[in-house]
Amino acid sequence: YQLKEGMPLPHFGSSQLHCGISTNNAVGRNMFGQDIIPAHRYPTRLSIPTDEKILDPVHNFLRSTCIEVFVSGSEYNSRGRGRGSKSSVGLRCVHCKHVPKHERAKQAVSYPSRTANICESVRNFQRTHLGACAHIPNEVKQKYRVLASQSYRKIPLKYVKVYVAEAACEIGIVQTPNGLIFGAPPNTSGKPSEKLQSIMSIAENPIAFKHLEDVIFPKVDDRIKKLKFSHIASEKTHQVIANCRKEEAAFVYPSDFPTLSDFCFVLFHQFVPCRRPPNTAFRRRKKAKPKPEKWDTLSGLCCKYCGEAHPAERHHKSMYFPLDLEALHDNNFSHNLTTHVMTCLLVPLEIKEALEELQRLTAEHGVTTKRGTKQKFMKKLWERMANYYPAPPIKPNEKPETKTAATIGIGPSLDDSATQVYHDIELQRWDEAAATDTEAVAVSKKSSPASFDDKTSPRKAFTADISDDTCNGTATSMNSGEKNYEFR
């Protein structure tokens, strides 16, 4: 980091920055002649000198006294990749940072994914942690209560958020797809940057500096807001999206494209319907209470490339069977589908590269799925999966369900008397069929009582086959259709 010794800084000593960086004892210089600061010399506070002009005293007090900036490492709260991983920047309570994790109050540590989320992290600390933390001294809490009881000039929240985000950049914080890191030299000039000065000007006088709105809040393309990146993606990714729009799919329709993200549209194009395996259905039926409503007509999802490569196999890892809308809407389910496509050796390389680029563009532009969009699509997807296969005919000895024409939406509704007569007749037929079957079984037992225990009998052999299938985890075989593939 570029930290020049001897540079006069307002309100601070010659060897100390406002953010807590020491300018002495640098470990060396990089190829650009800039001083390299060791890890323990990173900033320890969010506050900068211009905070007093924009932020209210309460917010400024929290940023300068209660909250500490730190770099996550293997010795503190490391959680692998993404936020909280090694070298990620986080915010934590100054007073309970030495306490074990299970003893700390909520919101003691946070890892903002973007600089725009730092303001919300501070507010969460104020609302949740400040009053619950037992390690914050009483005099600190008392000072906070005194500041909070007073009234101050209010600045619109949108200006406060963008100021806090830019103030983080002033101390060297950089936004990446995996979170925040210290990746830029902090501003040691003692003056705010041009962008920060513009934010301060429009926050203090929005009418006079209205022309700076476009600089501070640049307009975002509506297509990017909807996670549509075909117009800025590479030619290969653009071609993959175009091919998916032309190809027919069982679960994703052309009408879904305008409201569905490019990533989801391409992802679900890689899966085809498949019948649920009897053994898997038996195991999951015991877990699913009650039994799924669309059990007989429900379809699963199968990787179409695995289905083409292994048409004779009755089971492989590319088959997925969510049993209800809640399981389908779970983020883990979508993550499992993505993981399979990205790791499957049979999926074409251009598909993987397109999905990877779409994920990268989403992270770079900092856009998220609009609330409710994914839920609406998952409802459509569940209806298509739940009603994909035709309902099986009712067997003679199977008790019919009590449904009228009105409840199933076919034809005019019957009155109560007609409905009761109809079901009385059906129930009588079912009882007669059950009695006939009982008599036949009794006669069969008298004539050949050992046939049910004999392993060579057809009934025993059929039962043994079912047990073997259940133990081995086999699934049903696949029958090739016109363009899609299904497991029967």
Coordinates of C-alpha atoms in Angstrom, one line a residue, residues 184-357:
A184 CA -6.2 -1.2 -3.1
P185 CA -4.0 1.5 -1.6
P186 CA -5.9 3.6 0.9
N187 CA -6.3 7.3 0.4
T188 CA -3.6 9.0 2.5
S189 CA -3.8 12.4 0.9
G190 CA -6.0 13.8 3.7
K191 CA -8.6 14.9 1.1
P192 CA -11.7 13.0 0.0
S193 CA -11.7 11.5 -3.5
E194 CA -13.6 13.2 -6.3
K195 CA -16.4 10.7 -6.1
L196 CA -16.7 10.9 -2.3
Q197 CA -16.7 14.7 -2.6
S198 CA -19.6 14.5 -5.1
I199 CA -21.5 12.2 -2.7
M200 CA -21.1 14.7 0.1
S201 CA -22.2 17.6 -2.0
I202 CA -25.4 16.1 -3.2
A203 CA -26.2 14.7 0.3
E204 CA -25.9 18.2 1.8
N205 CA -27.8 19.9 -1.0
P206 CA -29.7 17.5 -3.4
I207 CA -31.4 20.3 -5.4
A208 CA -28.2 22.3 -6.2
F209 CA -26.2 19.2 -7.1
K210 CA -29.0 17.2 -8.9
H211 CA -26.7 16.9 -12.0
L212 CA -24.5 14.5 -9.9
E213 CA -27.3 11.9 -9.6
D214 CA -26.2 10.1 -12.7
V215 CA -22.6 10.0 -11.5
I216 CA -23.5 8.6 -8.1
F217 CA -26.4 6.4 -9.1
P218 CA -25.6 5.2 -12.6
K219 CA -28.5 3.8 -14.5
V220 CA -28.5 0.0 -14.8
D221 CA -29.8 -1.7 -17.9
D222 CA -33.2 -3.3 -17.3
R223 CA -31.9 -6.5 -18.9
I224 CA -29.1 -6.7 -16.4
K225 CA -31.6 -6.2 -13.5
K226 CA -33.5 -9.2 -14.8
L227 CA -30.2 -11.2 -15.0
K228 CA -30.2 -11.1 -18.8
F229 CA -26.6 -11.1 -20.0
S230 CA -26.9 -12.3 -23.5
H231 CA -26.1 -8.9 -24.9
I232 CA -22.8 -8.5 -23.0
A233 CA -21.7 -12.2 -22.8
S234 CA -19.2 -13.9 -25.1
E235 CA -20.3 -15.2 -28.5
K236 CA -20.2 -18.8 -27.2
T237 CA -22.5 -18.0 -24.3
H238 CA -24.8 -16.1 -26.5
Q239 CA -25.0 -19.1 -28.9
V240 CA -25.8 -21.5 -26.0
I241 CA -28.6 -19.3 -24.8
A242 CA -30.0 -19.0 -28.4
N243 CA -29.8 -22.8 -28.9
C244 CA -31.7 -23.3 -25.6
R245 CA -34.5 -20.9 -26.8
K246 CA -34.8 -22.9 -30.0
E247 CA -34.8 -26.4 -28.5
E248 CA -37.9 -27.9 -27.0
A249 CA -37.7 -28.8 -23.3
A250 CA -40.1 -30.6 -21.0
F251 CA -39.9 -28.2 -18.0
V252 CA -38.8 -24.8 -19.5
Y253 CA -41.0 -23.1 -22.1
P254 CA -40.2 -20.2 -24.4
S255 CA -42.7 -18.1 -22.4
D256 CA -40.5 -18.4 -19.3
F257 CA -37.5 -16.7 -21.0
P258 CA -38.5 -13.1 -20.4
T259 CA -39.0 -13.5 -16.7
L260 CA -36.4 -16.2 -15.9
S261 CA -32.7 -15.5 -15.5
D262 CA -30.4 -16.8 -18.3
F263 CA -28.6 -19.0 -15.8
C264 CA -31.8 -20.9 -14.7
F265 CA -33.1 -21.1 -18.3
V266 CA -29.9 -22.8 -19.5
L267 CA -29.6 -25.0 -16.4
F268 CA -33.1 -26.5 -16.5
H269 CA -32.7 -27.1 -20.2
Q270 CA -30.1 -29.8 -19.4
F271 CA -32.7 -32.0 -17.6
V272 CA -35.4 -34.3 -18.9
P273 CA -38.3 -36.1 -17.1
C274 CA -37.8 -39.5 -15.5
R275 CA -40.0 -42.0 -13.7
R276 CA -39.5 -42.4 -10.0
P277 CA -37.8 -45.7 -9.2
P278 CA -40.1 -48.0 -7.2
N279 CA -37.4 -48.7 -4.5
T280 CA -36.6 -45.0 -4.1
A281 CA -40.3 -44.2 -4.0
F282 CA -40.8 -46.8 -1.2
R283 CA -38.0 -45.4 0.9
R284 CA -39.1 -41.8 0.5
R285 CA -42.8 -42.6 0.9
K286 CA -42.1 -43.5 4.5
K287 CA -40.3 -40.1 5.0
A288 CA -43.0 -38.1 3.2
K289 CA -46.0 -37.7 5.5
P290 CA -48.5 -37.5 4.1
K291 CA -48.0 -39.1 0.8
P292 CA -47.5 -36.5 -2.1
E293 CA -50.7 -35.5 -3.8
K294 CA -49.3 -36.1 -7.3
W295 CA -47.5 -39.3 -6.4
D296 CA -48.5 -41.4 -9.5
T297 CA -48.1 -38.6 -12.0
L298 CA -45.0 -37.0 -10.6
S299 CA -41.8 -36.8 -12.7
G300 CA -38.2 -36.4 -11.6
L301 CA -35.3 -34.6 -13.2
C302 CA -32.6 -36.5 -15.0
C303 CA -29.5 -35.2 -16.8
K304 CA -30.2 -35.7 -20.5
Y305 CA -26.5 -36.4 -21.2
C306 CA -26.3 -39.2 -18.6
G307 CA -29.6 -40.6 -19.9
E308 CA -28.2 -40.8 -23.4
A309 CA -25.0 -42.4 -22.3
H310 CA -26.5 -45.0 -20.0
P311 CA -29.9 -46.0 -21.5
A312 CA -29.8 -49.5 -19.9
E313 CA -28.9 -48.5 -16.4
R314 CA -31.8 -48.4 -13.9
H315 CA -30.1 -46.0 -11.5
H316 CA -27.4 -43.3 -11.6
K317 CA -26.6 -40.1 -9.6
S318 CA -28.1 -37.8 -12.2
M319 CA -31.7 -38.5 -11.2
Y320 CA -33.4 -36.1 -8.7
F321 CA -36.8 -36.5 -7.2
P322 CA -38.2 -33.6 -5.1
L323 CA -41.4 -34.7 -3.4
D324 CA -43.0 -31.3 -2.9
L325 CA -42.8 -27.6 -3.9
E326 CA -40.8 -26.8 -0.7
A327 CA -38.1 -29.3 -1.6
L328 CA -38.0 -28.0 -5.2
H329 CA -37.7 -24.4 -4.0
D330 CA -34.9 -25.2 -1.6
N331 CA -31.6 -23.6 -2.6
N332 CA -29.8 -26.8 -1.9
F333 CA -31.7 -28.5 -4.7
S334 CA -30.7 -25.9 -7.3
H335 CA -27.2 -26.1 -6.0
N336 CA -27.2 -29.9 -6.5
L337 CA -28.4 -29.5 -10.1
T338 CA -25.7 -26.9 -10.8
T339 CA -23.0 -29.0 -9.2
H340 CA -23.9 -32.0 -11.3
V341 CA -23.9 -30.1 -14.6
M342 CA -20.6 -28.4 -13.8
T343 CA -18.9 -31.7 -12.8
C344 CA -20.5 -34.2 -15.2
L345 CA -18.0 -35.5 -17.7
L346 CA -20.8 -35.9 -20.3
V347 CA -22.0 -32.3 -20.3
P348 CA -20.6 -30.4 -23.3
L349 CA -17.8 -27.9 -22.4
E350 CA -19.6 -25.0 -23.9
I351 CA -22.6 -25.5 -21.6
K352 CA -20.3 -25.4 -18.5
E353 CA -18.4 -22.4 -19.8
A354 CA -21.7 -20.6 -20.4
L355 CA -23.1 -21.3 -16.9
E356 CA -19.8 -20.2 -15.4
E357 CA -19.7 -17.0 -17.3

